[in-house]
Amino acid sequence: MTTYHLDLGDGRTEALDSVTKLTLVGTPVDIDTYAVGDFKSPVPLWGSVVLTRGEQRHPATTRWAEDVENTDTHQDIVLIADGRRIRLAGAYASTTYHLDEDDDPDAFAISFTDITTDK
């Protein structure tokens, strides 16, 4: 099972329960497949992904995730998947994510302008 962390920079890192629903330029992509793949693109791969928070929460993540659609919060972040670093450029909390009231209330979607991996 892959472990995930969200890194907002400056030591603001938080463990995540899950990372799901990665979409790149409108196409669903499995996050684990992306993390181990060798994706290269001559154009930015914009998209979105759903992050689910764990029990240990960093206050910076709370502030960032709750400030939905605020253009001032766009920033480059890193998702760490079992040591692999996935960089999301221009990321921001785009919406809260609930299919119904039984879904995890700590899941939120982020959008980004480009995605790359450090190998």
Short mmCIF file of C-alpha atoms in Angstrom, two decimals:
data_model
loop_
_atom_site.label_atom_id
_atom_site.label_comp_id
_atom_site.label_asym_id
_atom_site.label_seq_id
_atom_site.Cartn_x
_atom_site.Cartn_y
_atom_site.Cartn_z
CA MET A 1 0.00 0.00 0.00
CA THR A 2 1.38 3.38 -1.00
CA THR A 3 1.84 6.03 1.68
CA TYR A 4 1.29 9.65 0.74
CA HIS A 5 2.31 13.00 2.15
CA LEU A 6 1.41 16.53 1.12
CA ASP A 7 4.32 18.99 1.24
CA LEU A 8 3.39 22.68 1.10
CA GLY A 9 7.04 23.69 1.59
CA ASP A 10 8.88 25.22 4.55
CA GLY A 11 8.43 22.08 6.68
CA ARG A 12 4.65 22.10 6.26
CA THR A 13 4.13 18.40 5.54
CA GLU A 14 1.14 16.23 6.37
CA ALA A 15 0.48 12.50 6.01
CA LEU A 16 -2.54 11.70 3.83
CA ASP A 17 -4.91 8.76 4.08
CA SER A 18 -5.28 8.57 0.32
CA VAL A 19 -4.73 10.24 -3.03
CA THR A 20 -7.38 9.37 -5.63
CA LYS A 21 -9.15 10.50 -8.77
CA LEU A 22 -6.10 11.90 -10.58
CA THR A 23 -7.24 13.45 -13.84
CA LEU A 24 -4.78 14.79 -16.42
CA VAL A 25 -6.15 16.95 -19.25
CA GLY A 26 -9.58 15.37 -18.69
CA THR A 27 -8.34 11.76 -18.61
CA PRO A 28 -8.46 9.63 -15.43
CA VAL A 29 -5.02 8.25 -14.48
CA ASP A 30 -4.12 5.91 -11.63
CA ILE A 31 -1.88 7.88 -9.23
CA ASP A 32 0.33 4.89 -8.43
CA THR A 33 0.84 4.17 -12.15
CA TYR A 34 1.71 7.82 -12.72
CA ALA A 35 4.15 7.87 -9.78
CA VAL A 36 6.23 4.96 -11.11
CA GLY A 37 5.84 5.80 -14.80
CA ASP A 38 8.07 7.89 -16.98
CA PHE A 39 5.56 10.47 -18.14
CA LYS A 40 7.01 13.30 -20.14
CA SER A 41 4.98 15.85 -22.03
CA PRO A 42 5.96 18.81 -24.20
CA VAL A 43 2.94 20.71 -22.88
CA PRO A 44 1.68 21.26 -19.32
CA LEU A 45 -0.44 18.42 -17.98
CA TRP A 46 -3.11 20.30 -16.02
CA GLY A 47 -5.62 18.45 -13.94
CA SER A 48 -7.01 17.65 -10.53
CA VAL A 49 -6.71 15.09 -7.75
CA VAL A 50 -8.60 14.26 -4.54
CA LEU A 51 -6.64 14.19 -1.27
CA THR A 52 -7.99 12.65 1.93
CA ARG A 53 -6.45 13.87 5.15
CA GLY A 54 -5.32 11.63 7.99
CA GLU A 55 -5.53 12.07 11.74
CA GLN A 56 -2.35 14.16 12.16
CA ARG A 57 -3.08 17.53 10.57
CA HIS A 58 -0.88 20.50 9.90
CA PRO A 59 -2.66 23.85 10.43
CA ALA A 60 -1.17 25.21 7.19
CA THR A 61 -2.91 22.46 5.22
CA THR A 62 -6.20 23.26 6.93
CA ARG A 63 -5.93 26.94 6.02
CA TRP A 64 -4.91 26.14 2.44
CA ALA A 65 -7.64 23.52 1.88
CA GLU A 66 -10.39 25.68 3.36
CA ASP A 67 -9.51 28.68 1.18
CA VAL A 68 -11.32 27.23 -1.83
CA GLU A 69 -10.89 28.95 -5.21
CA ASN A 70 -8.74 31.77 -3.77
CA THR A 71 -6.23 32.76 -6.45
CA ASP A 72 -3.85 34.00 -3.73
CA THR A 73 -3.42 30.41 -2.51
CA HIS A 74 -2.13 29.01 -5.83
CA GLN A 75 1.29 27.53 -5.13
CA ASP A 76 3.61 24.74 -6.16
CA ILE A 77 3.23 21.71 -3.89
CA VAL A 78 4.67 18.21 -3.73
CA LEU A 79 2.89 14.91 -3.21
CA ILE A 80 5.26 12.31 -1.82
CA ALA A 81 4.28 8.74 -2.78
CA ASP A 82 6.55 6.18 -1.10
CA GLY A 83 9.51 8.51 -1.52
CA ARG A 84 8.71 9.58 -5.10
CA ARG A 85 8.09 13.30 -5.43
CA ILE A 86 5.22 14.41 -7.63
CA ARG A 87 5.29 18.16 -8.21
CA LEU A 88 2.03 20.00 -8.81
CA ALA A 89 2.52 23.51 -10.18
CA GLY A 90 0.01 26.26 -9.44
CA ALA A 91 -2.04 24.00 -7.16
CA TYR A 92 -5.04 25.21 -5.18
CA ALA A 93 -7.98 23.73 -3.29
CA SER A 94 -10.60 23.74 -6.03
CA THR A 95 -13.58 22.34 -4.14
CA THR A 96 -14.60 20.14 -1.28
CA TYR A 97 -15.49 16.67 -2.44
CA HIS A 98 -18.49 14.72 -1.17
CA LEU A 99 -20.65 12.31 -3.14
CA ASP A 100 -23.00 12.15 -0.17
CA GLU A 101 -22.95 12.79 3.57
CA ASP A 102 -21.42 9.34 4.18
CA ASP A 103 -18.23 10.21 2.29
CA ASP A 104 -15.15 11.26 4.18
CA PRO A 105 -15.59 14.95 5.08
CA ASP A 106 -11.82 15.35 5.04
CA ALA A 107 -11.46 14.72 1.32
CA PHE A 108 -10.86 17.73 -0.89
CA ALA A 109 -10.01 18.26 -4.53
CA ILE A 110 -7.09 20.30 -5.75
CA SER A 111 -6.47 21.57 -9.25
CA PHE A 112 -3.08 22.27 -10.77
CA THR A 113 -1.54 23.72 -13.93
CA ASP A 114 1.17 21.07 -14.47
CA ILE A 115 2.43 17.81 -12.97
CA THR A 116 5.94 16.32 -13.07
CA THR A 117 7.82 13.65 -11.14
CA ASP A 118 11.32 13.68 -9.71
CA LYS A 119 13.16 10.51 -10.60
#
